[in-house]
């Protein structure tokens, strides 16, 4: 089962609702980090994707890096994070555009073709799945590189937004450790 009970309990205990369907988990996931919980998240992702033949973990800065590195420690596979700007020092950059749900703007994302290529079978990891825009940007980069996607893992999926449906309808394997059904009236309801 994809769900992680200790994480569900923590989200219910320490998660906070913000206006506009945003869940704040910055006391343990994406500002202050609970390292013990993060390692459990990494081990759980490692188990979930063990049968997929993946050999690389891809995420996007900044909040995806912690769960991705935890999975990297659990598996020994390299972790690459997509950058939200194209550094002038990057060689052979692959570039895509992502719309930010939390900030309401489009931004350019990039990864060096040195670290993403045709031999890579990739698990994509992120902290949240909302509308799936960050995921689509990462899928685009893997496709540009000629690699393949083994699956997508999210610490928290908000099922009242469209990303999960879009990814599953398009044939991607999606594993979410906590699924939030609603944040209406500032009440966290999990599936
Ligand atoms: P998507 O691209 O799927 O619409 O949104 C995913 C990205 O937006 C994640 O990388 C995450 O950083 C951010 N995000 C989306 N929804 C939330 C939320 O409810 N809370 C927080 N803290 N970040 C979110």
PDB file of C-alpha atoms and ligand atoms in Angstrom:
ATOM      1  CA  UNK A   1       0.000   0.000   0.000  1.00  0.00           C
ATOM      2  CA  UNK A   2       1.306   3.419  -0.910  1.00  0.00           C
ATOM      3  CA  UNK A   3       0.069   5.210   2.193  1.00  0.00           C
ATOM      4  CA  UNK A   4       2.385   5.890   5.099  1.00  0.00           C
ATOM      5  CA  UNK A   5       0.477   5.918   8.393  1.00  0.00           C
ATOM      6  CA  UNK A   6       2.986   7.942  10.457  1.00  0.00           C
ATOM      7  CA  UNK A   7       2.897  10.642   7.771  1.00  0.00           C
ATOM      8  CA  UNK A   8      -0.902  10.728   7.692  1.00  0.00           C
ATOM      9  CA  UNK A   9      -0.975  11.175  11.461  1.00  0.00           C
ATOM     10  CA  UNK A  10       1.617  13.947  11.275  1.00  0.00           C
ATOM     11  CA  UNK A  11      -0.276  15.815   8.531  1.00  0.00           C
ATOM     12  CA  UNK A  12      -3.448  15.699  10.617  1.00  0.00           C
ATOM     13  CA  UNK A  13      -1.559  16.829  13.734  1.00  0.00           C
ATOM     14  CA  UNK A  14       0.780  19.499  12.363  1.00  0.00           C
ATOM     15  CA  UNK A  15      -0.559  20.459   8.902  1.00  0.00           C
ATOM     16  CA  UNK A  16      -2.273  23.833   8.521  1.00  0.00           C
ATOM     17  CA  UNK A  17      -4.724  25.034   5.871  1.00  0.00           C
ATOM     18  CA  UNK A  18      -4.171  28.270   4.009  1.00  0.00           C
ATOM     19  CA  UNK A  19      -6.669  30.053   1.767  1.00  0.00           C
ATOM     20  CA  UNK A  20      -6.887  28.775  -1.807  1.00  0.00           C
ATOM     21  CA  UNK A  21      -6.522  25.076  -1.073  1.00  0.00           C
ATOM     22  CA  UNK A  22      -2.945  25.222   0.161  1.00  0.00           C
ATOM     23  CA  UNK A  23      -1.718  22.893   2.868  1.00  0.00           C
ATOM     24  CA  UNK A  24       1.141  24.157   5.017  1.00  0.00           C
ATOM     25  CA  UNK A  25       3.509  21.464   6.233  1.00  0.00           C
ATOM     26  CA  UNK A  26       6.521  23.655   6.818  1.00  0.00           C
ATOM     27  CA  UNK A  27       7.103  22.485  10.395  1.00  0.00           C
ATOM     28  CA  UNK A  28       8.163  18.991   9.198  1.00  0.00           C
ATOM     29  CA  UNK A  29       8.338  18.679   5.356  1.00  0.00           C
ATOM     30  CA  UNK A  30       9.427  21.773   3.490  1.00  0.00           C
ATOM     31  CA  UNK A  31      10.983  24.386   5.773  1.00  0.00           C
ATOM     32  CA  UNK A  32      11.859  22.785   9.080  1.00  0.00           C
ATOM     33  CA  UNK A  33      12.440  19.100   8.287  1.00  0.00           C
ATOM     34  CA  UNK A  34      11.856  16.042  10.439  1.00  0.00           C
ATOM     35  CA  UNK A  35      14.837  13.918   9.331  1.00  0.00           C
ATOM     36  CA  UNK A  36      13.579  10.684  10.892  1.00  0.00           C
ATOM     37  CA  UNK A  37      10.235  11.030   9.121  1.00  0.00           C
ATOM     38  CA  UNK A  38      12.011  12.016   5.887  1.00  0.00           C
ATOM     39  CA  UNK A  39      14.101   8.838   6.006  1.00  0.00           C
ATOM     40  CA  UNK A  40      10.927   6.782   6.486  1.00  0.00           C
ATOM     41  CA  UNK A  41       9.469   8.535   3.438  1.00  0.00           C
ATOM     42  CA  UNK A  42      12.604   7.694   1.440  1.00  0.00           C
ATOM     43  CA  UNK A  43      12.533   4.027   2.492  1.00  0.00           C
ATOM     44  CA  UNK A  44       8.857   3.801   1.627  1.00  0.00           C
ATOM     45  CA  UNK A  45       9.402   5.246  -1.873  1.00  0.00           C
ATOM     46  CA  UNK A  46      12.287   2.802  -2.310  1.00  0.00           C
ATOM     47  CA  UNK A  47       9.985  -0.131  -1.507  1.00  0.00           C
ATOM     48  CA  UNK A  48       7.156   1.130  -3.704  1.00  0.00           C
ATOM     49  CA  UNK A  49       9.325   1.497  -6.809  1.00  0.00           C
ATOM     50  CA  UNK A  50      11.638  -1.471  -6.182  1.00  0.00           C
ATOM     51  CA  UNK A  51      10.045  -3.489  -9.009  1.00  0.00           C
ATOM     52  CA  UNK A  52      10.270  -0.803 -11.684  1.00  0.00           C
ATOM     53  CA  UNK A  53      13.929  -1.105 -12.679  1.00  0.00           C
ATOM     54  CA  UNK A  54      14.655   2.575 -12.016  1.00  0.00           C
ATOM     55  CA  UNK A  55      18.232   3.802 -11.865  1.00  0.00           C
ATOM     56  CA  UNK A  56      17.832   7.548 -11.192  1.00  0.00           C
ATOM     57  CA  UNK A  57      15.730   9.843  -9.009  1.00  0.00           C
ATOM     58  CA  UNK A  58      14.655  13.212 -10.390  1.00  0.00           C
ATOM     59  CA  UNK A  59      13.107  16.055  -8.417  1.00  0.00           C
ATOM     60  CA  UNK A  60      12.772  19.832  -8.535  1.00  0.00           C
ATOM     61  CA  UNK A  61      14.280  22.387  -6.180  1.00  0.00           C
ATOM     62  CA  UNK A  62      13.749  23.168  -3.440  1.00  0.00           C
ATOM     63  CA  UNK A  63      11.126  21.142  -1.590  1.00  0.00           C
ATOM     64  CA  UNK A  64      11.509  17.910  -3.572  1.00  0.00           C
ATOM     65  CA  UNK A  65      15.173  17.542  -2.678  1.00  0.00           C
ATOM     66  CA  UNK A  66      14.706  16.236   0.871  1.00  0.00           C
ATOM     67  CA  UNK A  67      12.390  13.289   0.033  1.00  0.00           C
ATOM     68  CA  UNK A  68      14.424  12.559  -3.113  1.00  0.00           C
ATOM     69  CA  UNK A  69      17.732  12.417  -1.226  1.00  0.00           C
ATOM     70  CA  UNK A  70      16.097  10.233   1.437  1.00  0.00           C
ATOM     71  CA  UNK A  71      15.081   7.805  -1.317  1.00  0.00           C
ATOM     72  CA  UNK A  72      18.572   8.089  -2.777  1.00  0.00           C
ATOM     73  CA  UNK A  73      20.132   7.104   0.544  1.00  0.00           C
ATOM     74  CA  UNK A  74      17.736   4.145   0.785  1.00  0.00           C
ATOM     75  CA  UNK A  75      18.564   2.905  -2.732  1.00  0.00           C
ATOM     76  CA  UNK A  76      22.029   4.200  -3.610  1.00  0.00           C
ATOM     77  CA  UNK A  77      20.794   5.621  -6.922  1.00  0.00           C
ATOM     78  CA  UNK A  78      21.814   9.146  -7.939  1.00  0.00           C
ATOM     79  CA  UNK A  79      19.506  12.071  -7.281  1.00  0.00           C
ATOM     80  CA  UNK A  80      19.248  14.926  -9.785  1.00  0.00           C
ATOM     81  CA  UNK A  81      17.311  18.069  -9.034  1.00  0.00           C
ATOM     82  CA  UNK A  82      15.856  20.270 -11.738  1.00  0.00           C
ATOM     83  CA  UNK A  83      16.813  23.917 -11.333  1.00  0.00           C
ATOM     84  CA  UNK A  84      14.318  26.731 -11.460  1.00  0.00           C
ATOM     85  CA  UNK A  85      16.776  28.981 -13.317  1.00  0.00           C
ATOM     86  CA  UNK A  86      19.310  28.126 -15.987  1.00  0.00           C
ATOM     87  CA  UNK A  87      22.745  28.695 -14.502  1.00  0.00           C
ATOM     88  CA  UNK A  88      25.167  30.225 -16.997  1.00  0.00           C
ATOM     89  CA  UNK A  89      27.652  27.480 -16.151  1.00  0.00           C
ATOM     90  CA  UNK A  90      25.273  24.655 -17.136  1.00  0.00           C
ATOM     91  CA  UNK A  91      26.422  22.680 -20.160  1.00  0.00           C
ATOM     92  CA  UNK A  92      23.947  21.188 -22.662  1.00  0.00           C
ATOM     93  CA  UNK A  93      20.885  22.370 -20.759  1.00  0.00           C
ATOM     94  CA  UNK A  94      17.482  20.808 -21.349  1.00  0.00           C
ATOM     95  CA  UNK A  95      14.830  23.451 -20.714  1.00  0.00           C
ATOM     96  CA  UNK A  96      11.070  23.463 -20.058  1.00  0.00           C
ATOM     97  CA  UNK A  97       8.408  25.818 -18.658  1.00  0.00           C
ATOM     98  CA  UNK A  98       6.344  25.230 -15.522  1.00  0.00           C
ATOM     99  CA  UNK A  99       3.361  27.100 -14.130  1.00  0.00           C
ATOM    100  CA  UNK A 100       3.597  27.567 -10.366  1.00  0.00           C
ATOM    101  CA  UNK A 101       0.401  26.779  -8.459  1.00  0.00           C
ATOM    102  CA  UNK A 102       1.505  28.472  -5.244  1.00  0.00           C
ATOM    103  CA  UNK A 103       3.002  31.592  -6.880  1.00  0.00           C
ATOM    104  CA  UNK A 104       0.720  31.943  -9.940  1.00  0.00           C
ATOM    105  CA  UNK A 105       3.598  32.531 -12.412  1.00  0.00           C
ATOM    106  CA  UNK A 106       5.398  30.656 -15.211  1.00  0.00           C
ATOM    107  CA  UNK A 107       9.072  29.866 -14.758  1.00  0.00           C
ATOM    108  CA  UNK A 108      11.828  28.187 -16.712  1.00  0.00           C
ATOM    109  CA  UNK A 109      13.256  24.926 -15.429  1.00  0.00           C
ATOM    110  CA  UNK A 110      16.419  23.250 -16.584  1.00  0.00           C
ATOM    111  CA  UNK A 111      18.667  20.266 -16.108  1.00  0.00           C
ATOM    112  CA  UNK A 112      22.049  19.478 -17.593  1.00  0.00           C
ATOM    113  CA  UNK A 113      22.080  16.771 -20.287  1.00  0.00           C
ATOM    114  CA  UNK A 114      25.218  15.546 -18.482  1.00  0.00           C
ATOM    115  CA  UNK A 115      22.977  14.200 -15.715  1.00  0.00           C
ATOM    116  CA  UNK A 116      19.849  13.095 -17.608  1.00  0.00           C
ATOM    117  CA  UNK A 117      20.130  10.891 -20.687  1.00  0.00           C
ATOM    118  CA  UNK A 118      18.737   8.012 -22.704  1.00  0.00           C
ATOM    119  CA  UNK A 119      19.965   5.303 -20.324  1.00  0.00           C
ATOM    120  CA  UNK A 120      18.125   6.785 -17.378  1.00  0.00           C
ATOM    121  CA  UNK A 121      14.988   5.128 -16.039  1.00  0.00           C
ATOM    122  CA  UNK A 122      13.659   7.762 -13.740  1.00  0.00           C
ATOM    123  CA  UNK A 123      11.460   7.969 -10.663  1.00  0.00           C
ATOM    124  CA  UNK A 124      10.177  11.527 -10.290  1.00  0.00           C
ATOM    125  CA  UNK A 125       9.729  12.669  -6.669  1.00  0.00           C
ATOM    126  CA  UNK A 126       8.130  15.834  -5.294  1.00  0.00           C
ATOM    127  CA  UNK A 127       6.661  17.059  -2.022  1.00  0.00           C
ATOM    128  CA  UNK A 128       3.227  17.919  -3.444  1.00  0.00           C
ATOM    129  CA  UNK A 129       1.077  16.911  -6.397  1.00  0.00           C
ATOM    130  CA  UNK A 130      -1.542  19.563  -7.096  1.00  0.00           C
ATOM    131  CA  UNK A 131      -2.313  20.360 -10.750  1.00  0.00           C
ATOM    132  CA  UNK A 132       0.663  18.394 -12.005  1.00  0.00           C
ATOM    133  CA  UNK A 133       2.490  21.286 -13.645  1.00  0.00           C
ATOM    134  CA  UNK A 134       5.837  20.644 -11.978  1.00  0.00           C
ATOM    135  CA  UNK A 135       5.456  16.946 -12.855  1.00  0.00           C
ATOM    136  CA  UNK A 136       4.716  17.713 -16.496  1.00  0.00           C
ATOM    137  CA  UNK A 137       7.802  19.905 -16.674  1.00  0.00           C
ATOM    138  CA  UNK A 138       9.945  17.070 -15.309  1.00  0.00           C
ATOM    139  CA  UNK A 139       8.324  14.533 -17.672  1.00  0.00           C
ATOM    140  CA  UNK A 140       9.120  16.879 -20.574  1.00  0.00           C
ATOM    141  CA  UNK A 141      12.779  17.056 -19.497  1.00  0.00           C
ATOM    142  CA  UNK A 142      13.069  13.241 -19.234  1.00  0.00           C
ATOM    143  CA  UNK A 143      11.494  12.892 -22.690  1.00  0.00           C
ATOM    144  CA  UNK A 144      13.838  15.497 -24.176  1.00  0.00           C
ATOM    145  CA  UNK A 145      16.742  13.525 -22.712  1.00  0.00           C
ATOM    146  CA  UNK A 146      15.436  10.309 -24.313  1.00  0.00           C
ATOM    147  CA  UNK A 147      15.062   8.591 -20.928  1.00  0.00           C
ATOM    148  CA  UNK A 148      12.077   6.672 -19.579  1.00  0.00           C
ATOM    149  CA  UNK A 149       9.819   7.195 -16.573  1.00  0.00           C
ATOM    150  CA  UNK A 150       9.461   4.365 -14.077  1.00  0.00           C
ATOM    151  CA  UNK A 151       6.947   6.219 -11.905  1.00  0.00           C
ATOM    152  CA  UNK A 152       6.141   9.301  -9.896  1.00  0.00           C
ATOM    153  CA  UNK A 153       6.132   9.548  -6.095  1.00  0.00           C
ATOM    154  CA  UNK A 154       4.587  12.341  -4.051  1.00  0.00           C
ATOM    155  CA  UNK A 155       4.736  12.925  -0.335  1.00  0.00           C
ATOM    156  CA  UNK A 156       1.284  14.563  -0.450  1.00  0.00           C
ATOM    157  CA  UNK A 157      -1.293  14.456  -3.249  1.00  0.00           C
ATOM    158  CA  UNK A 158      -4.240  16.840  -3.209  1.00  0.00           C
ATOM    159  CA  UNK A 159      -6.863  14.727  -4.953  1.00  0.00           C
ATOM    160  CA  UNK A 160      -9.227  17.678  -5.339  1.00  0.00           C
ATOM    161  CA  UNK A 161      -6.849  19.083  -7.959  1.00  0.00           C
ATOM    162  CA  UNK A 162      -6.315  17.635 -11.413  1.00  0.00           C
ATOM    163  CA  UNK A 163      -2.696  16.478 -11.466  1.00  0.00           C
ATOM    164  CA  UNK A 164      -3.183  12.909 -10.226  1.00  0.00           C
ATOM    165  CA  UNK A 165      -5.992  12.186 -12.672  1.00  0.00           C
ATOM    166  CA  UNK A 166      -4.009  13.615 -15.574  1.00  0.00           C
ATOM    167  CA  UNK A 167      -0.890  11.590 -14.755  1.00  0.00           C
ATOM    168  CA  UNK A 168      -2.803   8.318 -14.236  1.00  0.00           C
ATOM    169  CA  UNK A 169      -4.934   8.870 -17.370  1.00  0.00           C
ATOM    170  CA  UNK A 170      -1.700   9.316 -19.290  1.00  0.00           C
ATOM    171  CA  UNK A 171      -0.393   5.975 -18.078  1.00  0.00           C
ATOM    172  CA  UNK A 172       2.056   7.028 -15.389  1.00  0.00           C
ATOM    173  CA  UNK A 173       2.391   5.033 -12.206  1.00  0.00           C
ATOM    174  CA  UNK A 174       1.653   7.456  -9.362  1.00  0.00           C
ATOM    175  CA  UNK A 175       2.307   6.648  -5.689  1.00  0.00           C
ATOM    176  CA  UNK A 176       1.223   9.193  -3.068  1.00  0.00           C
ATOM    177  CA  UNK A 177       1.973   8.658   0.596  1.00  0.00           C
ATOM    178  CA  UNK A 178      -0.880  10.857   1.825  1.00  0.00           C
ATOM    179  CA  UNK A 179      -3.940  11.813  -0.186  1.00  0.00           C
ATOM    180  CA  UNK A 180      -5.804  14.960   0.831  1.00  0.00           C
ATOM    181  CA  UNK A 181      -9.431  14.866  -0.299  1.00  0.00           C
ATOM    182  CA  UNK A 182     -10.431  18.329   0.891  1.00  0.00           C
ATOM    183  CA  UNK A 183      -9.216  21.418   2.714  1.00  0.00           C
ATOM    184  CA  UNK A 184     -12.661  23.057   2.724  1.00  0.00           C
ATOM    185  CA  UNK A 185     -13.500  25.204   5.757  1.00  0.00           C
ATOM    186  CA  UNK A 186      -9.907  24.803   6.836  1.00  0.00           C
ATOM    187  CA  UNK A 187     -10.425  21.214   7.794  1.00  0.00           C
ATOM    188  CA  UNK A 188      -7.909  18.623   6.568  1.00  0.00           C
ATOM    189  CA  UNK A 189      -9.753  15.586   5.218  1.00  0.00           C
ATOM    190  CA  UNK A 190      -7.641  12.652   4.109  1.00  0.00           C
ATOM    191  CA  UNK A 191      -8.688   9.736   1.897  1.00  0.00           C
TER     192      UNK A 191
HETATM  193  P1  LIG B   1       1.622  21.314  -9.190  1.00  0.00           P
HETATM  194  O1  LIG B   1       2.709  21.662 -10.165  1.00  0.00           O
HETATM  195  O2  LIG B   1       1.327  19.847  -9.092  1.00  0.00           O
HETATM  196  O3  LIG B   1       0.378  22.122  -9.430  1.00  0.00           O
HETATM  197  O4  LIG B   1       2.137  21.777  -7.780  1.00  0.00           O
HETATM  198  C1  LIG B   1       3.249  21.164  -7.248  1.00  0.00           C
HETATM  199  C2  LIG B   1       4.223  22.139  -6.642  1.00  0.00           C
HETATM  200  O5  LIG B   1       3.557  23.252  -6.041  1.00  0.00           O
HETATM  201  C3  LIG B   1       4.984  21.431  -5.578  1.00  0.00           C
HETATM  202  O6  LIG B   1       6.328  21.351  -6.010  1.00  0.00           O
HETATM  203  C4  LIG B   1       4.837  22.275  -4.343  1.00  0.00           C
HETATM  204  O7  LIG B   1       6.064  22.904  -4.070  1.00  0.00           O
HETATM  205  C5  LIG B   1       3.801  23.317  -4.660  1.00  0.00           C
HETATM  206  N1  LIG B   1       2.500  23.075  -3.995  1.00  0.00           N
HETATM  207  C6  LIG B   1       1.329  22.716  -4.581  1.00  0.00           C
HETATM  208  N2  LIG B   1       0.341  22.637  -3.693  1.00  0.00           N
HETATM  209  C7  LIG B   1       0.881  22.931  -2.497  1.00  0.00           C
HETATM  210  C8  LIG B   1       0.338  23.010  -1.161  1.00  0.00           C
HETATM  211  O8  LIG B   1      -0.851  22.791  -0.885  1.00  0.00           O
HETATM  212  N3  LIG B   1       1.218  23.332  -0.177  1.00  0.00           N
HETATM  213  C9  LIG B   1       2.540  23.572  -0.420  1.00  0.00           C
HETATM  214  N4  LIG B   1       3.301  23.869   0.618  1.00  0.00           N
HETATM  215  N5  LIG B   1       3.080  23.522  -1.665  1.00  0.00           N
HETATM  216  C10 LIG B   1       2.256  23.210  -2.685  1.00  0.00           C
END
